Coordinates of N, CA and C in Angstrom, one line a residue:
X1 N 0.8 -1.2 0.0 CA 0.0 0.0 0.0 C 0.9 1.2 0.0
X2 N 1.9 1.2 0.8 CA 2.8 2.4 0.8 C 3.4 2.7 -0.6
X3 N 3.8 1.5 -1.2 CA 4.4 1.7 -2.5 C 3.4 2.3 -3.5
X4 N 2.2 2.0 -3.4 CA 1.2 2.5 -4.3 C 1.0 4.0 -4.1
X5 N 1.0 4.4 -2.9 CA 0.9 5.9 -2.6 C 2.1 6.7 -3.1
X6 N 3.3 6.1 -3.0 CA 4.5 6.8 -3.4 C 4.4 6.9 -4.9
X7 N 4.0 5.9 -5.6 CA 3.9 5.9 -7.1 C 2.9 7.0 -7.5
X8 N 1.7 7.0 -6.9 CA 0.7 7.9 -7.3 C 1.2 9.4 -7.1
X9 N 1.9 9.6 -6.1 CA 2.4 11.0 -5.9 C 3.5 11.3 -6.9
X10 N 4.3 10.3 -7.3 CA 5.3 10.6 -8.2 C 4.8 11.0 -9.6
X11 N 3.7 10.4 -10.0 CA 3.2 10.8 -11.3 C 2.8 12.3 -11.3
X12 N 2.3 12.8 -10.3 CA 1.9 14.2 -10.2 C 3.2 15.0 -10.2
X13 N 4.2 14.6 -9.4 CA 5.4 15.4 -9.3 C 6.2 15.5 -10.6
X14 N 6.2 14.3 -11.3 CA 7.0 14.3 -12.5 C 6.5 15.3 -13.6
X15 N 5.2 15.6 -13.6 CA 4.7 16.4 -14.6 C 5.1 17.9 -14.4
X16 N 5.6 18.2 -13.3 CA 5.9 19.6 -12.9 C 7.4 19.9 -13.2
X17 N 8.2 18.9 -13.6 CA 9.6 19.1 -13.8 C 9.9 19.8 -15.1
X18 N 11.2 20.4 -15.2 CA 11.6 21.1 -16.4 C 11.7 20.1 -17.5
X19 N 11.3 20.6 -18.7 CA 11.2 19.7 -19.9 C 12.5 19.6 -20.6
X20 N 13.4 18.6 -20.3 CA 14.6 18.4 -21.0 C 14.4 17.4 -22.1
X21 N 13.3 16.6 -22.0 CA 12.9 15.7 -23.0 C 11.4 15.5 -23.0
X22 N 10.9 14.8 -23.9 CA 9.4 14.5 -23.8 C 9.1 13.7 -22.6
X23 N 7.9 14.0 -22.0 CA 7.4 13.2 -20.9 C 7.1 11.8 -21.4
X24 N 7.3 10.8 -20.6 CA 7.0 9.4 -20.9 C 5.7 9.1 -20.2
X25 N 4.7 8.7 -21.0 CA 3.4 8.4 -20.4 C 3.1 6.9 -20.7
X26 N 2.8 6.5 -21.9 CA 2.6 5.1 -22.3 C 1.4 4.5 -21.7
X27 N 0.4 5.3 -21.3 CA -0.8 4.8 -20.6 C -1.8 4.2 -21.5
X28 N -1.7 4.4 -22.8 CA -2.7 4.1 -23.8 C -2.1 3.2 -24.9
X29 N -2.8 2.2 -25.3 CA -2.3 1.4 -26.5 C -2.1 2.2 -27.7
X30 N -2.7 3.4 -27.8 CA -2.5 4.2 -29.0 C -1.2 5.1 -28.9
X31 N -0.5 4.9 -27.8 CA 0.7 5.7 -27.5 C 1.7 5.5 -28.7
X32 N 2.4 6.6 -29.0 CA 3.3 6.6 -30.2 C 4.3 5.5 -30.3
X33 N 4.8 5.1 -29.1 CA 5.9 4.1 -29.1 C 5.4 2.6 -29.2
X34 N 4.1 2.4 -29.3 CA 3.5 1.1 -29.2 C 4.0 0.1 -30.3
X35 N 4.4 0.6 -31.4 CA 4.9 -0.3 -32.5 C 6.2 -0.9 -32.2
X36 N 6.9 -0.3 -31.2 CA 8.2 -0.8 -30.8 C 8.2 -1.4 -29.4
X37 N 7.0 -1.8 -29.0 CA 6.8 -2.3 -27.6 C 7.7 -3.5 -27.3
X38 N 8.4 -3.4 -26.2 CA 9.2 -4.6 -25.7 C 8.9 -4.8 -24.2
X39 N 9.4 -5.8 -23.6 CA 9.3 -6.1 -22.2 C 10.7 -6.0 -21.6
X40 N 10.7 -5.7 -20.3 CA 12.0 -5.6 -19.6 C 11.8 -6.2 -18.2
X41 N 12.9 -6.7 -17.6 CA 13.0 -7.1 -16.2 C 14.0 -6.3 -15.5
X42 N 13.6 -5.9 -14.3 CA 14.4 -5.0 -13.4 C 15.5 -5.9 -12.8
X43 N 16.8 -5.4 -12.9 CA 17.9 -6.2 -12.3 C 18.3 -5.8 -10.9
X44 N 18.5 -4.5 -10.5 CA 18.9 -4.2 -9.2 C 17.7 -4.3 -8.2
X45 N 18.0 -4.2 -6.9 CA 17.0 -4.4 -5.9 C 16.0 -3.3 -6.0
X46 N 16.3 -2.1 -6.4 CA 15.4 -1.0 -6.6 C 15.9 -0.1 -7.7
X47 N 15.0 0.3 -8.6 CA 15.4 1.2 -9.7 C 14.3 2.3 -9.7
X48 N 14.8 3.6 -9.7 CA 14.0 4.7 -9.7 C 13.6 5.2 -11.1
X49 N 12.4 5.7 -11.2 CA 12.0 6.3 -12.5 C 12.6 7.7 -12.5
X50 N 12.8 8.3 -13.7 CA 13.3 9.6 -13.8 C 12.3 10.5 -14.5
X51 N 12.3 11.8 -14.2 CA 11.4 12.7 -14.9 C 12.0 13.1 -16.2
X52 N 11.3 14.0 -16.9 CA 11.8 14.5 -18.2 C 13.1 15.2 -18.1
X53 N 13.4 15.7 -16.9 CA 14.7 16.4 -16.7 C 15.8 15.5 -16.3
X54 N 15.6 14.2 -16.3 CA 16.5 13.1 -16.0 C 16.8 13.0 -14.5
X55 N 16.1 13.8 -13.7 CA 16.3 13.7 -12.3 C 15.5 12.6 -11.7
X56 N 16.0 11.8 -10.7 CA 15.2 10.7 -10.2 C 13.9 11.2 -9.5
X57 N 12.9 10.4 -9.6 CA 11.6 10.7 -8.8 C 11.6 9.8 -7.7
X58 N 10.5 9.8 -6.9 CA 10.4 8.9 -5.8 C 9.7 7.6 -6.2
X59 N 9.2 7.5 -7.4 CA 8.6 6.2 -7.9 C 9.7 5.2 -8.3
X60 N 9.4 4.0 -8.0 CA 10.5 3.0 -8.2 C 9.8 1.6 -8.5
X61 N 10.6 0.7 -9.1 CA 10.3 -0.7 -9.3 C 11.3 -1.5 -8.6
X62 N 11.0 -2.8 -8.4 CA 11.8 -3.7 -7.7 C 12.4 -4.8 -8.5
X63 N 13.4 -5.4 -8.1 CA 14.1 -6.5 -8.8 C 13.1 -7.6 -9.2
X64 N 13.1 -8.0 -10.4 CA 12.2 -9.0 -10.9 C 10.9 -8.5 -11.5
X65 N 10.6 -7.2 -11.2 CA 9.4 -6.6 -11.8 C 9.5 -6.6 -13.4
X66 N 8.4 -6.9 -14.0 CA 8.4 -6.8 -15.5 C 7.7 -5.5 -15.9
X67 N 8.4 -4.9 -16.9 CA 7.9 -3.6 -17.4 C 7.6 -3.6 -18.8
X68 N 6.7 -2.7 -19.3 CA 6.5 -2.4 -20.7 C 7.4 -1.3 -21.1
X69 N 8.1 -1.5 -22.2 CA 9.1 -0.5 -22.7 C 8.6 -0.1 -24.0
X70 N 8.5 1.3 -24.2 CA 7.9 1.8 -25.4 C 8.9 2.4 -26.4
X71 N 9.9 3.0 -25.8 CA 10.9 3.6 -26.7 C 12.2 3.9 -26.0
X72 N 13.3 4.0 -26.7 CA 14.6 4.3 -26.2 C 15.1 5.6 -26.6
X73 N 15.7 6.4 -25.7 CA 16.2 7.7 -26.1 C 17.5 7.9 -25.3
X74 N 18.6 7.7 -26.0 CA 19.9 7.8 -25.3 C 20.1 6.7 -24.3
X75 N 20.5 7.1 -23.1 CA 20.7 6.0 -22.0 C 19.4 5.7 -21.3
X76 N 18.3 6.2 -21.7 CA 17.0 6.0 -21.0 C 16.0 5.2 -21.9
X77 N 15.1 4.6 -21.2 CA 13.9 4.0 -21.9 C 12.7 4.5 -21.3
X78 N 11.6 4.7 -22.1 CA 10.3 5.1 -21.6 C 9.6 3.8 -21.2
X79 N 9.3 3.6 -19.9 CA 8.8 2.3 -19.5 C 7.6 2.5 -18.5
X80 N 6.8 1.5 -18.4 CA 5.6 1.5 -17.5 C 5.5 0.3 -16.7
X81 N 4.9 0.4 -15.5 CA 4.7 -0.7 -14.6 C 3.3 -0.7 -14.2
X82 N 2.6 -1.9 -14.2 CA 1.2 -2.0 -13.7 C 1.2 -3.0 -12.6
X83 N 0.8 -2.7 -11.4 CA 0.8 -3.6 -10.3 C -0.5 -4.5 -10.4
X84 N -0.5 -5.5 -9.6 CA -1.6 -6.4 -9.6 C -2.9 -5.8 -9.1
X85 N -2.8 -4.6 -8.5 CA -4.0 -3.8 -8.1 C -4.4 -2.8 -9.2
X86 N -3.7 -2.9 -10.3 CA -4.0 -2.0 -11.4 C -3.4 -0.6 -11.3
X87 N -2.5 -0.4 -10.3 CA -1.9 0.9 -10.2 C -0.8 1.1 -11.3
X88 N -0.9 2.2 -12.0 CA -0.1 2.4 -13.2 C 0.9 3.6 -12.9
X89 N 2.2 3.3 -13.3 CA 3.2 4.4 -13.3 C 4.1 4.3 -14.5
X90 N 4.5 5.4 -15.0 CA 5.4 5.3 -16.1 C 6.5 6.5 -16.0
X91 N 7.5 6.3 -16.7 CA 8.6 7.3 -16.7 C 9.8 6.8 -17.4
X92 N 10.9 7.6 -17.3 CA 12.1 7.2 -17.9 C 13.0 6.4 -16.9
X93 N 13.5 5.3 -17.4 CA 14.4 4.5 -16.6 C 15.7 4.3 -17.3
X94 N 16.8 4.2 -16.6 CA 18.1 4.0 -17.2 C 18.1 2.6 -17.8
X95 N 18.5 2.5 -19.0 CA 18.4 1.2 -19.7 C 19.4 0.2 -19.1
X96 N 20.4 0.6 -18.5 CA 21.4 -0.3 -18.0 C 21.0 -1.1 -16.7
X97 N 19.8 -0.7 -16.2 CA 19.3 -1.4 -15.0 C 18.2 -2.5 -15.4
X98 N 18.0 -2.6 -16.7 CA 17.0 -3.5 -17.2 C 17.6 -4.6 -18.2
X99 N 16.9 -5.7 -18.2 CA 17.2 -6.7 -19.2 C 16.0 -6.7 -20.2
X100 N 16.2 -6.4 -21.4 CA 15.1 -6.2 -22.4 C 14.8 -7.6 -23.0
X101 N 13.5 -7.7 -23.3 CA 13.0 -8.9 -24.0 C 12.0 -8.5 -25.1
X102 N 12.0 -9.3 -26.2 CA 11.0 -9.1 -27.2 C 9.7 -9.7 -26.8
X103 N 8.6 -9.1 -27.3 CA 7.3 -9.7 -27.0 C 7.1 -10.9 -27.9
X104 N 6.9 -12.1 -27.4 CA 6.7 -13.3 -28.1 C 5.3 -13.9 -27.9
X105 N 4.9 -14.7 -28.8 CA 3.5 -15.3 -28.6 C 3.4 -16.1 -27.4
X106 N 2.6 -15.8 -26.4 CA 2.4 -16.5 -25.2 C 1.7 -17.9 -25.4
X107 N 1.9 -18.8 -24.5 CA 1.2 -20.0 -24.5 C -0.3 -19.8 -24.2
X108 N -1.1 -20.8 -24.6 CA -2.6 -20.6 -24.4 C -2.9 -20.4 -22.9
X109 N -2.2 -21.1 -22.0 CA -2.5 -21.0 -20.6 C -2.2 -19.6 -20.1
X110 N -1.3 -18.9 -20.8 CA -1.0 -17.5 -20.3 C -2.1 -16.5 -20.6
X111 N -3.1 -16.9 -21.4 CA -4.2 -16.0 -21.7 C -5.3 -16.1 -20.6
X112 N -5.4 -17.3 -20.0 CA -6.6 -17.6 -19.2 C -6.5 -17.0 -17.8
X113 N -7.6 -16.5 -17.3 CA -7.7 -15.9 -15.9 C -8.2 -14.5 -15.9
X114 N -8.1 -13.9 -14.8 CA -8.6 -12.5 -14.6 C -7.5 -11.5 -14.8
X115 N -7.9 -10.4 -15.4 CA -7.0 -9.3 -15.7 C -7.7 -8.0 -15.3
X116 N -6.9 -7.0 -14.9 CA -7.5 -5.7 -14.5 C -6.7 -4.5 -14.9
X117 N -7.3 -3.4 -15.2 CA -6.7 -2.2 -15.4 C -7.3 -1.2 -14.5
X118 N -6.9 -1.1 -13.2 CA -7.5 -0.5 -12.1 C -8.9 -1.1 -11.8
X119 N -9.6 -0.7 -10.8 CA -10.8 -1.3 -10.4 C -11.9 -0.9 -11.4
X120 N -11.6 0.0 -12.3 CA -12.6 0.4 -13.3 C -12.7 -0.5 -14.5
X121 N -11.8 -1.3 -14.7 CA -11.8 -2.2 -15.9 C -11.3 -3.6 -15.5
X122 N -12.2 -4.6 -15.8 CA -11.8 -6.0 -15.5 C -12.2 -6.8 -16.7
X123 N -11.3 -7.8 -17.0 CA -11.6 -8.8 -18.1 C -11.3 -10.2 -17.6
X124 N -12.0 -11.1 -18.0 CA -11.8 -12.5 -17.7 C -11.7 -13.3 -19.0
X125 N -10.6 -14.0 -19.2 CA -10.3 -14.8 -20.4 C -10.4 -16.3 -20.1
X126 N -11.2 -17.0 -20.9 CA -11.3 -18.5 -20.7 C -11.3 -19.2 -22.0
X127 N -11.3 -20.5 -22.0 CA -11.3 -21.2 -23.3 C -12.7 -21.1 -23.9
X128 N -12.7 -20.9 -25.2 CA -14.0 -20.8 -26.0 C -14.6 -22.1 -26.2
X129 N -15.7 -22.1 -26.9 CA -16.4 -23.4 -27.1 C -15.8 -24.2 -28.2
X130 N -15.0 -23.5 -29.1 CA -14.3 -24.2 -30.2 C -12.8 -24.2 -29.9
X131 N -12.1 -25.2 -30.3 CA -10.6 -25.3 -30.1 C -9.9 -24.1 -30.7
X132 N -9.0 -23.5 -29.9 CA -8.3 -22.4 -30.4 C -9.0 -21.0 -30.2
X133 N -10.2 -21.1 -29.6 CA -11.0 -19.8 -29.4 C -10.8 -19.4 -28.0
X134 N -10.9 -18.1 -27.7 CA -10.8 -17.5 -26.4 C -12.1 -16.7 -26.1
X135 N -12.7 -17.0 -25.0 CA -13.9 -16.3 -24.5 C -13.4 -15.1 -23.7
X136 N -14.0 -13.9 -24.0 CA -13.6 -12.6 -23.3 C -14.9 -12.1 -22.7
X137 N -14.9 -11.8 -21.4 CA -16.0 -11.2 -20.7 C -15.4 -10.2 -19.7
X138 N -16.2 -9.2 -19.4 CA -15.7 -8.2 -18.4 C -16.7 -7.1 -18.2
X139 N -16.3 -6.2 -17.3 CA -17.1 -5.0 -17.1 C -16.2 -3.8 -16.9
X140 N -16.7 -2.6 -17.2 CA -16.0 -1.4 -17.1 C -16.9 -0.3 -16.6
X141 N -16.3 0.7 -15.9 CA -17.1 1.8 -15.3 C -16.4 3.1 -15.5
X142 N -17.1 4.2 -15.5 CA -16.5 5.5 -15.5 C -17.4 6.4 -14.7
X143 N -16.7 7.3 -13.8 CA -17.4 8.3 -13.1 C -16.6 9.5 -13.1
X144 N -17.2 10.7 -12.9 CA -16.4 11.9 -12.9 C -15.4 11.9 -11.8
X145 N -15.7 11.4 -10.6 CA -14.8 11.3 -9.5 C -15.3 10.2 -8.5
X146 N -14.5 9.9 -7.5 CA -14.9 8.9 -6.5 C -16.2 9.2 -5.8
X147 N -16.4 10.4 -5.5 CA -17.6 10.8 -4.8 C -18.9 10.5 -5.6
X148 N -18.8 10.8 -6.9 CA -19.9 10.5 -7.8 C -20.1 9.0 -7.9
X149 N -19.0 8.3 -7.9 CA -19.1 6.8 -8.0 C -19.8 6.2 -6.8
X150 N -19.5 6.7 -5.6 CA -20.1 6.3 -4.4 C -21.6 6.6 -4.3
X151 N -21.9 7.7 -4.9 CA -23.4 8.1 -4.9 C -24.1 7.4 -6.1
X152 N -23.5 6.6 -6.8 CA -24.2 5.9 -7.9 C -24.2 6.6 -9.2
X153 N -23.6 7.8 -9.3 CA -23.5 8.6 -10.6 C -22.4 8.1 -11.4
X154 N -22.6 6.9 -12.0 CA -21.5 6.4 -12.9 C -22.1 5.7 -14.1
X155 N -21.2 5.5 -15.1 CA -21.6 4.8 -16.3 C -20.9 3.5 -16.3
X156 N -21.6 2.5 -16.9 CA -21.0 1.2 -16.9 C -21.2 0.5 -18.2
X157 N -20.4 -0.5 -18.5 CA -20.5 -1.3 -19.7 C -20.0 -2.7 -19.5
X158 N -20.2 -3.5 -20.5 CA -19.8 -4.9 -20.5 C -19.5 -5.4 -21.8
X159 N -18.7 -6.5 -21.8 CA -18.4 -7.2 -23.0 C -18.5 -8.7 -22.8
X160 N -19.0 -9.5 -23.7 CA -19.1 -10.9 -23.5 C -19.2 -11.6 -24.9
X161 N -18.2 -12.4 -25.2 CA -18.2 -13.0 -26.5 C -16.8 -13.8 -26.7
X162 N -16.6 -14.3 -27.9 CA -15.4 -15.1 -28.1 C -15.1 -15.1 -29.6
X163 N -13.8 -15.4 -29.8 CA -13.3 -15.4 -31.2 C -12.1 -16.3 -31.3
X164 N -11.6 -16.5 -32.5 CA -10.4 -17.4 -32.7 C -9.1 -16.6 -32.3
X165 N -8.2 -17.4 -31.8 CA -6.9 -16.8 -31.5 C -6.1 -16.8 -32.8
X166 N -5.9 -15.6 -33.4 CA -5.2 -15.5 -34.7 C -4.2 -14.4 -34.6
X167 N -3.0 -14.7 -35.2 CA -1.9 -13.7 -35.2 C -1.6 -13.1 -33.8
X168 N -1.8 -13.9 -32.8 CA -1.4 -13.5 -31.4 C -2.4 -12.6 -30.7
X169 N -3.7 -12.6 -31.3 CA -4.7 -11.7 -30.7 C -6.1 -12.3 -30.9
X170 N -7.0 -11.8 -30.1 CA -8.4 -12.2 -30.3 C -9.3 -11.0 -30.4
X171 N -10.1 -10.9 -31.4 CA -11.0 -9.8 -31.6 C -12.3 -10.2 -32.1
X172 N -13.4 -9.5 -31.7 CA -14.7 -9.8 -32.2 C -15.6 -8.6 -31.9
X173 N -16.7 -8.6 -32.7 CA -17.8 -7.7 -32.5 C -18.9 -8.4 -31.7
X174 N -19.4 -7.8 -30.7 CA -20.4 -8.4 -29.8 C -21.8 -8.4 -30.5
X175 N -22.3 -9.6 -30.8 CA -23.6 -9.7 -31.5 C -24.6 -10.2 -30.6
X176 N -25.9 -9.7 -30.8 CA -27.0 -10.1 -29.9 C -27.3 -11.6 -30.0
X177 N -27.1 -12.2 -31.2 CA -27.4 -13.6 -31.4 C -26.2 -14.5 -31.1
X178 N -25.1 -13.9 -30.5 CA -23.9 -14.6 -30.1 C -23.1 -15.2 -31.3
X179 N -23.4 -14.7 -32.5 CA -22.7 -15.2 -33.7 C -21.3 -14.5 -33.7
X180 N -20.4 -15.0 -34.5 CA -19.1 -14.4 -34.5 C -19.0 -13.4 -35.7
X181 N -18.5 -12.2 -35.3 CA -18.2 -11.2 -36.3 C -16.8 -10.7 -36.0
X182 N -15.9 -10.7 -36.9 CA -14.5 -10.3 -36.7 C -14.4 -8.8 -36.2
X183 N -13.3 -8.6 -35.5 CA -13.0 -7.2 -35.1 C -12.8 -6.3 -36.3
X184 N -12.2 -6.9 -37.3 CA -11.8 -6.1 -38.5 C -13.0 -5.5 -39.2
X185 N -14.2 -6.0 -38.9 CA -15.4 -5.5 -39.6 C -16.2 -4.4 -38.8
X186 N -15.6 -4.0 -37.6 CA -16.2 -3.1 -36.8 C -16.5 -1.7 -37.5
X187 N -15.6 -1.4 -38.4 CA -15.8 -0.1 -39.0 C -17.1 0.0 -39.9
X188 N -17.6 -1.1 -40.2 CA -18.8 -1.2 -41.0 C -20.1 -0.7 -40.3
X189 N -20.0 -0.7 -38.9 CA -21.1 -0.3 -38.1 C -20.6 0.5 -36.9
X190 N -20.6 1.8 -37.0 CA -20.0 2.6 -36.0 C -20.6 2.5 -34.6
X191 N -21.7 1.7 -34.5 CA -22.4 1.6 -33.2 C -22.2 0.2 -32.5
X192 N -21.4 -0.6 -33.2 CA -21.1 -1.9 -32.6 C -20.1 -1.9 -31.5
X193 N -20.3 -2.7 -30.5 CA -19.4 -2.9 -29.4 C -18.4 -4.0 -29.9
X194 N -17.1 -3.7 -30.0 CA -16.1 -4.6 -30.4 C -14.9 -4.5 -29.6
X195 N -14.1 -5.6 -29.4 CA -12.9 -5.5 -28.6 C -11.9 -6.4 -29.2
X196 N -10.6 -5.9 -29.0 CA -9.4 -6.6 -29.5 C -8.5 -6.8 -28.4
X197 N -8.0 -8.0 -28.1 CA -7.2 -8.4 -26.9 C -5.9 -9.0 -27.4
X198 N -4.8 -8.6 -26.8 CA -3.5 -9.2 -27.1 C -2.8 -9.4 -25.8
X199 N -2.4 -10.6 -25.5 CA -1.6 -10.9 -24.3 C -0.2 -10.7 -24.6
X200 N 0.5 -9.9 -23.8 CA 1.9 -9.6 -24.1 C 2.9 -10.5 -23.4
X201 N 2.4 -11.0 -22.2 CA 3.3 -11.9 -21.4 C 2.4 -12.5 -20.3
X202 N 3.0 -13.3 -19.4 CA 2.2 -13.8 -18.3 C 1.6 -12.7 -17.4
X203 N 2.2 -11.5 -17.5 CA 1.9 -10.4 -16.6 C 1.1 -9.3 -17.2
X204 N 1.1 -9.2 -18.6 CA 0.4 -8.0 -19.2 C -0.5 -8.4 -20.4
X205 N -1.5 -7.7 -20.5 CA -2.5 -7.8 -21.6 C -2.8 -6.4 -22.1
X206 N -3.0 -6.3 -23.4 CA -3.4 -5.0 -24.0 C -4.7 -5.2 -24.7
X207 N -5.6 -4.2 -24.4 CA -7.0 -4.3 -25.0 C -7.3 -3.0 -25.7
X208 N -8.1 -3.1 -26.7 CA -8.6 -1.9 -27.5 C -10.1 -2.2 -27.8
X209 N -10.9 -1.2 -27.6 CA -12.3 -1.4 -28.0 C -12.8 -0.3 -28.9
X210 N -14.0 -0.4 -29.4 CA -14.6 0.5 -30.4 C -15.2 1.7 -29.8
X211 N -15.2 1.8 -28.4 CA -15.8 2.9 -27.8 C -17.3 2.9 -27.6
X212 N -17.9 1.7 -28.0 CA -19.4 1.6 -27.9 C -19.8 0.4 -27.1
X213 N -19.0 0.1 -26.0 CA -19.4 -1.0 -25.2 C -20.0 -0.6 -23.8
X214 N -20.5 0.6 -23.7 CA -21.0 1.1 -22.5 C -21.5 2.5 -22.5
X215 N -21.7 3.1 -21.4 CA -22.1 4.4 -21.3 C -21.0 5.4 -21.6
X216 N -21.3 6.7 -21.3 CA -20.4 7.8 -21.6 C -19.0 7.6 -21.0
X217 N -18.0 7.6 -21.8 CA -16.6 7.5 -21.4 C -16.2 6.1 -20.9
X218 N -17.0 5.2 -21.0 CA -16.7 3.8 -20.6 C -15.8 3.2 -21.7
X219 N -14.6 2.7 -21.3 CA -13.7 2.1 -22.3 C -13.1 0.8 -21.6
X220 N -12.7 -0.1 -22.5 CA -11.9 -1.3 -22.1 C -10.5 -1.1 -22.6
X221 N -10.2 -0.1 -23.4 CA -8.9 0.1 -23.9 C -7.9 0.4 -22.8
X222 N -6.8 -0.3 -22.8 CA -5.7 0.0 -21.8 C -4.8 -1.2 -21.7
X223 N -3.9 -1.1 -20.7 CA -2.9 -2.2 -20.4 C -3.4 -2.8 -19.1
X224 N -3.4 -4.1 -19.0 CA -4.0 -4.8 -17.9 C -2.9 -5.7 -17.2
X225 N -3.0 -5.8 -15.9 CA -2.1 -6.8 -15.2 C -3.0 -7.9 -14.7
X226 N -2.4 -9.0 -14.3 CA -3.1 -10.2 -13.8 C -3.8 -9.8 -12.5
X227 N -5.0 -10.4 -12.3 CA -5.7 -10.2 -11.1 C -7.0 -9.5 -11.3
X228 N -7.9 -9.5 -10.3 CA -9.1 -8.8 -10.4 C -9.3 -7.9 -9.2
X229 N -9.7 -6.6 -9.5 CA -10.0 -5.7 -8.4 C -11.5 -5.4 -8.4
X230 N -12.2 -5.9 -7.5 CA -13.7 -5.8 -7.5 C -14.1 -4.3 -7.4
X231 N -15.1 -3.9 -8.2 CA -15.6 -2.6 -8.1 C -16.6 -2.5 -7.0
X232 N -16.4 -1.6 -6.1 CA -17.3 -1.4 -4.9 C -17.9 0.0 -4.9

């Protein structure tokens, strides 16, 4: 819990630093560095994130933590860490404290289970009815703030369907009759709820949706860590 609070504070602090380089965010799969996405493992007992001015912040990761790495600039990489509670932090890390890995196709069992991107987004992946298919279900919420959420002023959405595991990802458009419609056809109907899921490793999943799977501002798009954080 202490670590979570430190990280949350560091995100705010890092945005106020002098701009010696671009800020590193990486919070969205549409982030500019996503085409070069790699994974990394932390080597020292503790490694601190750096701000845009290259000064260390108070946010850190620990030995053995797996990170998402979006781009390299000089001696630094833009990286992000998602905890099992969905807490997200990103920033610049010195590349010499990391061991980099390419994203490779995970095994089928690496897909299965609960995934979360904060308590506002949860997905569950299980085996589909057909061999090689993955069933994706989940719920997402959005509220203006925590107080509104507690008072019930929130928007919600859901997804439930399955599709074939092809090219390392699963995508489908949610149909009322539960028939299969590929993600690639979502552009034909701007009002369809569709989702595309890619598992990056045993620890990370990336999802993108059509923006039509729930109420106002409800999205499944984001990076997910293993585990489920119940919405209360």
